Coordinates of C-alpha atoms in Angstrom, one line a residue:
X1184 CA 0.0 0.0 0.0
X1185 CA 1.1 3.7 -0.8
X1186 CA 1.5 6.1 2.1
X1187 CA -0.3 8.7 0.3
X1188 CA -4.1 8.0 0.0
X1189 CA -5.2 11.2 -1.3
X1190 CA -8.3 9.6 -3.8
X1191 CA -7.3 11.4 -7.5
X1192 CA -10.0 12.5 -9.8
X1193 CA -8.1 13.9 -12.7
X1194 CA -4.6 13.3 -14.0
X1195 CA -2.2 15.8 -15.6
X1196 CA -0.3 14.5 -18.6
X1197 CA 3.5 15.2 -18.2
X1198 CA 3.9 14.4 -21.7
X1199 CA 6.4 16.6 -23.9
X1200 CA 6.2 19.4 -21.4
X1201 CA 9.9 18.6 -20.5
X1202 CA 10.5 19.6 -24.0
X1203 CA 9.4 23.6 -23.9
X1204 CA 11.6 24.9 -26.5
X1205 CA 10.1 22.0 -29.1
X1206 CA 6.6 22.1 -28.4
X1207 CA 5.6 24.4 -31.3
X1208 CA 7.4 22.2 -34.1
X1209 CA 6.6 18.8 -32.6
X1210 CA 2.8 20.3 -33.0
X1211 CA 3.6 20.9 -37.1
X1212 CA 5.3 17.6 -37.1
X1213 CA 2.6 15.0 -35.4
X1214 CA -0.2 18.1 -37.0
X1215 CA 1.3 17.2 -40.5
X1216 CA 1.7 13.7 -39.8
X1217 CA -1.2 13.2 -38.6
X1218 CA -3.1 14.4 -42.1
X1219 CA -1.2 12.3 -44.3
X1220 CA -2.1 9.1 -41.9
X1221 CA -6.0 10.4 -42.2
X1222 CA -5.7 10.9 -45.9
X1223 CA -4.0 7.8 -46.6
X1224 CA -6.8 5.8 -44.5
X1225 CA -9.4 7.3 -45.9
X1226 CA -8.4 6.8 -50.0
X1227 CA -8.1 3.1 -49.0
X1228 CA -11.4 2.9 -47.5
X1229 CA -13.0 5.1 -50.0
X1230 CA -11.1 3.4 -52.5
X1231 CA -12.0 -0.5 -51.6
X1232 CA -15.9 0.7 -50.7
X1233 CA -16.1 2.6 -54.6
X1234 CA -14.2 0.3 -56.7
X1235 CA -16.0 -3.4 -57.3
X1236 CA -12.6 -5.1 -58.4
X1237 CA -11.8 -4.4 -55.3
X1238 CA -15.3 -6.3 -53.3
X1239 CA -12.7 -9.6 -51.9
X1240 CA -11.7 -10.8 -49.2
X1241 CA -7.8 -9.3 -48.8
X1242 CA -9.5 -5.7 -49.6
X1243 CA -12.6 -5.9 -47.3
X1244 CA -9.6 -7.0 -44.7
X1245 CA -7.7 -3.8 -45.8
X1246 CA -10.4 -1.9 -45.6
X1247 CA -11.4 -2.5 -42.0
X1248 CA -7.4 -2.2 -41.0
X1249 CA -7.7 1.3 -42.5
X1250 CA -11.0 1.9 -40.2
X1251 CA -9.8 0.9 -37.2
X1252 CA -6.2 2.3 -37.5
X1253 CA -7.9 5.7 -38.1
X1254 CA -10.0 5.2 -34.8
X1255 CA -6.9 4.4 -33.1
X1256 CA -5.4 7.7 -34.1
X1257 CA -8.3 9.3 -33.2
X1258 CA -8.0 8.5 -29.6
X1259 CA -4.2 9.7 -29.3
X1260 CA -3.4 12.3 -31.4
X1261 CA -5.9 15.2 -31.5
X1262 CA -5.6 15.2 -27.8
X1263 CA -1.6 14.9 -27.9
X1264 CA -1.9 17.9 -30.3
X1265 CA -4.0 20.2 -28.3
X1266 CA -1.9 19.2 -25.3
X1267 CA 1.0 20.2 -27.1
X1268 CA -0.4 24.0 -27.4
X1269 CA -2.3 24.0 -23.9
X1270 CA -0.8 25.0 -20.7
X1271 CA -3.5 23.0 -18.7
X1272 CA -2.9 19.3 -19.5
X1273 CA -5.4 17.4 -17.4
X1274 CA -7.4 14.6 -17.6
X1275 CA -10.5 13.3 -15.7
X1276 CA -9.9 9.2 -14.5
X1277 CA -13.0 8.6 -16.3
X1278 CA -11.9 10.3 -19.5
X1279 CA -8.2 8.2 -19.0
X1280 CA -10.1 4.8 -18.6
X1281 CA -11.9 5.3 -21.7
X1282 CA -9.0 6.6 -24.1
X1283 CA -6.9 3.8 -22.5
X1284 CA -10.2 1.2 -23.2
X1285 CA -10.3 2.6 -27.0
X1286 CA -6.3 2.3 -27.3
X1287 CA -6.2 -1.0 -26.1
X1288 CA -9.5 -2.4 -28.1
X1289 CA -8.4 -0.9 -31.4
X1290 CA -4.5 -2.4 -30.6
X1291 CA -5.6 -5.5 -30.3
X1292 CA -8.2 -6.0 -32.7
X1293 CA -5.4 -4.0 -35.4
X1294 CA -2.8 -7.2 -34.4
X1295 CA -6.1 -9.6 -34.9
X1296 CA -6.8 -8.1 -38.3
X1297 CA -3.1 -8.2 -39.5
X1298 CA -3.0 -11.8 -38.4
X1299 CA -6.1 -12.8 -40.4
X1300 CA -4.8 -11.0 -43.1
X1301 CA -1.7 -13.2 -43.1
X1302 CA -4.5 -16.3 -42.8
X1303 CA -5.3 -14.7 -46.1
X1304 CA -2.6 -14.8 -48.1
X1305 CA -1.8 -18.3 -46.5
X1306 CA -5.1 -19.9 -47.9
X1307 CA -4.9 -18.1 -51.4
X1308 CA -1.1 -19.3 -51.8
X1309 CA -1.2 -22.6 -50.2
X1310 CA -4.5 -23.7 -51.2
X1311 CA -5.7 -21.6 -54.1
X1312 CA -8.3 -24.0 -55.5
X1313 CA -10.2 -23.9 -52.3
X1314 CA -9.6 -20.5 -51.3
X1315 CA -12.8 -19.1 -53.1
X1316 CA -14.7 -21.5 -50.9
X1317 CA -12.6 -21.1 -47.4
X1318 CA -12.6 -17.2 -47.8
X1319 CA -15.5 -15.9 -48.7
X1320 CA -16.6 -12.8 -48.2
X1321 CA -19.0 -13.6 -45.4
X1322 CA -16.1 -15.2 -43.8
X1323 CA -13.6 -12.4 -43.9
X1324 CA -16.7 -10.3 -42.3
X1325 CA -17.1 -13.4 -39.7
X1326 CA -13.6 -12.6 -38.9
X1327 CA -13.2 -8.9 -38.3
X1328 CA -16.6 -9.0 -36.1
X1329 CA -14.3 -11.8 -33.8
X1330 CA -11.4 -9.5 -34.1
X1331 CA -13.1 -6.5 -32.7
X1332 CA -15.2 -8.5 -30.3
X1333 CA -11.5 -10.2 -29.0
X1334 CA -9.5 -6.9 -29.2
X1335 CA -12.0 -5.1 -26.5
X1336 CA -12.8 -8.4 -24.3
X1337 CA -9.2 -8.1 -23.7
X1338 CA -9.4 -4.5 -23.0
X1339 CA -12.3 -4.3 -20.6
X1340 CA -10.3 -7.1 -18.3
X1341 CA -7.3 -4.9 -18.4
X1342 CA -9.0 -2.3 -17.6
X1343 CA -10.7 -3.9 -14.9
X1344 CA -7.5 -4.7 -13.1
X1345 CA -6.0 -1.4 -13.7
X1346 CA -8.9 0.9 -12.5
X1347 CA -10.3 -1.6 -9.4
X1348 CA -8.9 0.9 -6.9
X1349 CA -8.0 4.2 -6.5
X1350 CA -5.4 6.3 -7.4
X1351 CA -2.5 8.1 -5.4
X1352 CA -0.8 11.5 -5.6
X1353 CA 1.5 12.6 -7.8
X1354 CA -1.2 13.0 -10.1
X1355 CA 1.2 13.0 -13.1
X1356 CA 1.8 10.5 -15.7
X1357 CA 4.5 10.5 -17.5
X1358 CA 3.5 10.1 -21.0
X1359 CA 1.6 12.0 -23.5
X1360 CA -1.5 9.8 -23.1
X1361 CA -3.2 7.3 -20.8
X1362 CA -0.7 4.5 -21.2
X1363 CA -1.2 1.7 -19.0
X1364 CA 2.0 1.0 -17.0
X1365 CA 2.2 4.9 -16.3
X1366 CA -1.2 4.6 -14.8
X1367 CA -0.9 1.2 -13.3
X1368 CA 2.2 3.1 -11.8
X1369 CA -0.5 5.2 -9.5
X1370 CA -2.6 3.0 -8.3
X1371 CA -2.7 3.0 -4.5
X1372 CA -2.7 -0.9 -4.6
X1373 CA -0.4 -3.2 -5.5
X1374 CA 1.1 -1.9 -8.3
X1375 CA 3.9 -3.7 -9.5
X1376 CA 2.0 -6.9 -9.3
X1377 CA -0.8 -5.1 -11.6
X1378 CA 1.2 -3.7 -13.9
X1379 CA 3.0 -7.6 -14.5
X1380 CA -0.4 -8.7 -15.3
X1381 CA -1.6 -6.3 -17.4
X1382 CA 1.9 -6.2 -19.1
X1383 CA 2.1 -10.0 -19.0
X1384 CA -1.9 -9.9 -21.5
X1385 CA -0.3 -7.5 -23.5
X1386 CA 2.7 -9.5 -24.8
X1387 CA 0.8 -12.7 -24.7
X1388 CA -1.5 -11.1 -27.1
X1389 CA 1.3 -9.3 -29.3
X1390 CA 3.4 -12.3 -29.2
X1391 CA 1.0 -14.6 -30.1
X1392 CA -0.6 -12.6 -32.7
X1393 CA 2.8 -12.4 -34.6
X1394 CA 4.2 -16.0 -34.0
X1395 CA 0.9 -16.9 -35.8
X1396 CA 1.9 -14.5 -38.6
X1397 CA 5.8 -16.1 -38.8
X1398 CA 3.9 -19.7 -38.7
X1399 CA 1.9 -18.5 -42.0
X1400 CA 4.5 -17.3 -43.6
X1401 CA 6.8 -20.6 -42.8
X1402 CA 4.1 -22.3 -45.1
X1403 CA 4.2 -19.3 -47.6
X1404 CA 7.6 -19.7 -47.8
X1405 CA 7.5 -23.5 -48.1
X1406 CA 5.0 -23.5 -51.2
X1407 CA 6.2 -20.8 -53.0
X1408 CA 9.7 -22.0 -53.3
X1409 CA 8.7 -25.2 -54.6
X1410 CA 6.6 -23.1 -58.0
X1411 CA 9.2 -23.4 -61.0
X1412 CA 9.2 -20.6 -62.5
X1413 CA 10.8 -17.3 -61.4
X1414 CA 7.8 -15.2 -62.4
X1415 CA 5.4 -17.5 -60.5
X1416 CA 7.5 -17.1 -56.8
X1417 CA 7.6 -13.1 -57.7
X1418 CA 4.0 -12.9 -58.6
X1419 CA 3.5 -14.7 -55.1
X1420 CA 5.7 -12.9 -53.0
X1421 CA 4.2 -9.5 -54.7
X1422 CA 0.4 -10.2 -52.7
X1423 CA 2.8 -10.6 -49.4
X1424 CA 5.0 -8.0 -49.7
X1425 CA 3.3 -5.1 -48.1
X1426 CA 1.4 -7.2 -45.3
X1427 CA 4.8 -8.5 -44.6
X1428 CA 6.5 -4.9 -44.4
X1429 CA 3.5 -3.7 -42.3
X1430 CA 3.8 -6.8 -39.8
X1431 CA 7.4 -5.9 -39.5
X1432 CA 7.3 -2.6 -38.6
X1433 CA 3.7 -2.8 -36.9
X1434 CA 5.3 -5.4 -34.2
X1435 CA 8.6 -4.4 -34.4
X1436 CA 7.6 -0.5 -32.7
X1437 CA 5.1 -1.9 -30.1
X1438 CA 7.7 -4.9 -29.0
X1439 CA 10.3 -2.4 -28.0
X1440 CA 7.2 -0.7 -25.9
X1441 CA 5.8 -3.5 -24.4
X1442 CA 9.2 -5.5 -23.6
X1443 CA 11.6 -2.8 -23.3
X1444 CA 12.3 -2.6 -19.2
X1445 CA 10.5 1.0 -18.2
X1446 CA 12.6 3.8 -18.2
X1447 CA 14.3 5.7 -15.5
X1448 CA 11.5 7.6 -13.8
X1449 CA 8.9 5.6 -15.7
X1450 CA 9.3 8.4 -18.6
X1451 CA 8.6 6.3 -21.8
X1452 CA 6.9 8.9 -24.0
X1453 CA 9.7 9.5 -26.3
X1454 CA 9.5 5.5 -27.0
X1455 CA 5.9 5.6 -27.6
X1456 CA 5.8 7.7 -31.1
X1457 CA 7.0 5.4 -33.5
X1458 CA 4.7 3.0 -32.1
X1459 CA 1.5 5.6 -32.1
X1460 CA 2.0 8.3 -34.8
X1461 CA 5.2 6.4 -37.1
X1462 CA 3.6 3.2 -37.6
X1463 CA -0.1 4.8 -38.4
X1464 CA 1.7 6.7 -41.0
X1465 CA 3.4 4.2 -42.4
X1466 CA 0.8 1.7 -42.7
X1467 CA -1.0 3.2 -45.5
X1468 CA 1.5 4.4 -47.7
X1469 CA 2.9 0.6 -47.8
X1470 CA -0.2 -0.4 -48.9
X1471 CA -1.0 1.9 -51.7
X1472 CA 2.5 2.7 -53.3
X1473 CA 3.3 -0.9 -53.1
X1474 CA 0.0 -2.5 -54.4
X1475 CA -0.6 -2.5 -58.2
X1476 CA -4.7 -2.9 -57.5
X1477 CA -5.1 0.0 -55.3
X1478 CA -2.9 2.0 -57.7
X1479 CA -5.1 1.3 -60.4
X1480 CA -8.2 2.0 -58.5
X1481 CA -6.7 5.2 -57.6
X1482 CA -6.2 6.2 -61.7
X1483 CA -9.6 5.5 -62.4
X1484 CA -11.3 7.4 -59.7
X1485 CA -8.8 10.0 -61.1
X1486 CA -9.9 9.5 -64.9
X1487 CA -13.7 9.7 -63.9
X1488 CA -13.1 12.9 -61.4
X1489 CA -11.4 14.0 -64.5
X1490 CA -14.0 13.7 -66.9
X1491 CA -17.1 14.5 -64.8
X1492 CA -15.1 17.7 -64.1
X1493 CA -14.9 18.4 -68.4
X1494 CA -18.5 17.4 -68.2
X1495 CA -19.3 20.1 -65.5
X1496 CA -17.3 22.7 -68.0
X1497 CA -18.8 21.8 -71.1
X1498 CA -22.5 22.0 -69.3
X1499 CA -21.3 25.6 -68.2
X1500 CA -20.0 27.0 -71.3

């Protein structure tokens, strides 16, 4: 038990306060950063919803990483942003258990998603004269209902064990949102034995999720290695490429979070951006510069925006 009892009810993010002199340009970096990760979303959604070549399963999974990546930025960044320009940086317990509910939910069902997506591209390599029958549109549906559904059961019993007691002063965590070890860190009970638990779902739920992901891609490897030609193991390897890259750099930023040891004085926000604003950003721009569908999609929205814009003129004139 803590000495002080004092019962919080609001929080004050510490954040990049430490950082006074950067605060202005961080704000145009994460601001700018921020647009290009919405934009990029939201031509991918738009994009797979408009265009009917793109009605199967590996674009309806796209589409719903897209949608719940941009509600995941949603709860981080415009708050980090008008934190970054306020002088008052506090948040009410309530308001902190549900931006940390929403961050985990959408972090877990974003690692579900990228998994099934890997399930995917397993079935259409590996057994491509079923795979119209195993993944079927219904079924990739099936599947993102069960991610979201797993992603925020997993959530609400972290949660749970996070906010089952009160909180203790200093009122400050030291992060730029409601991150759950910095919060766990204030809890007036036992909170190093919390904070292994919590931590301990996490990386079971991150590990597992990409162990599955390097098990279907053991099997990619194994079938595409054995097609004879050189064009058929590149036009394979091309439908895993960006997944892959994704996967990498997706689990590669949220492993160094969630296994790193904390840092002196429990400070980790510096750690965190790659893993909240990088990634996000990244994401997108994987999946439409490397994917020749989605480019294509893209020229013809162009080409008709294009000509219902000469129709408009001619109208006019």
């Amino acid at each position: 038990m803590k000495i002080n009892q004092t019962i919080l009810k609001e929080f004050i993010l510490v954040g990049f306060s430490v950082y006074t002199h950067a605060q202005t340009v961080l704000f145009v970096v994460f601001f700018c950063l921020y647009l290009l990760t919405l934009t990029g979303n939201l031509t991918i959604m738009s994009l797979t919803w408009v265009d009917r070549c793109l009605h199967t399963p590996m674009y309806l999974f796209l589409r719903a990483l897209s949608f719940s990546e941009t509600c995941y930025t949603l709860t981080i960044i415009p708050r980090m942003l008008a934190d970054l320009l306020a002088k008052k940086r506090s948040i009410s317990v309530i308001g902190c258990g549900l931006q940390m509910y929403f961050f985990l939910g959408l972090g877990g069902t974003h690692c579900l998603i990228l998994t099934f997506m890997g399930y995917d591209r397993f079935l259409a390599i590996c057994n491509p004269l079923r795979y119209p029958l195993l993944m079927t549109n219904m079924v990739c549906g099936k599947l993102v209902v069960s991610a979201w559904a797993a992603g925020f059961f997993i959530s609400v019993t972290e949660i749970a064990l996070i906010f089952r007691g009160s909180f203790c002063s200093p009122n400050l965590i030291k992060h730029f949102f409601c991150h759950m070890r910095a919060v766990v860190r204030l809890s007036c009970l036992d909170s190093e034995l919390t904070e292994f638990i919590v931590t301990a779902i996490s990386v079971s739920g991150l590990m597992g999720t990409f162990l599955l992901i390097i098990l279907t891609y053991i099997f990619i490897l194994s079938t595409v290695l054995k097609i004879p030609s050189a064009e058929g193991k590149q036009k394979a390897f091309s439908t895993c490429a960006s997944h892959l890259a994704v996967v990498i750099i997706h689990f590669g930023f949220a492993s160094i979070v969630y296994l790193k040891p904390g840092a002196p004085g429990g400070d980790d926000t510096v750690i965190a951006v790659p893993y909240t604003v990088i990634t996000p950003f990244l994401s997108p721009l994987i999946f439409s510069l490397r994917n020749k569908d989605m480019k294509n999609a893209f020229r013809k929205a162009l080409g008709k925006t294009h000509f219902l814009n000469k129709q408009s003129w001619i109208t006019d004139a």
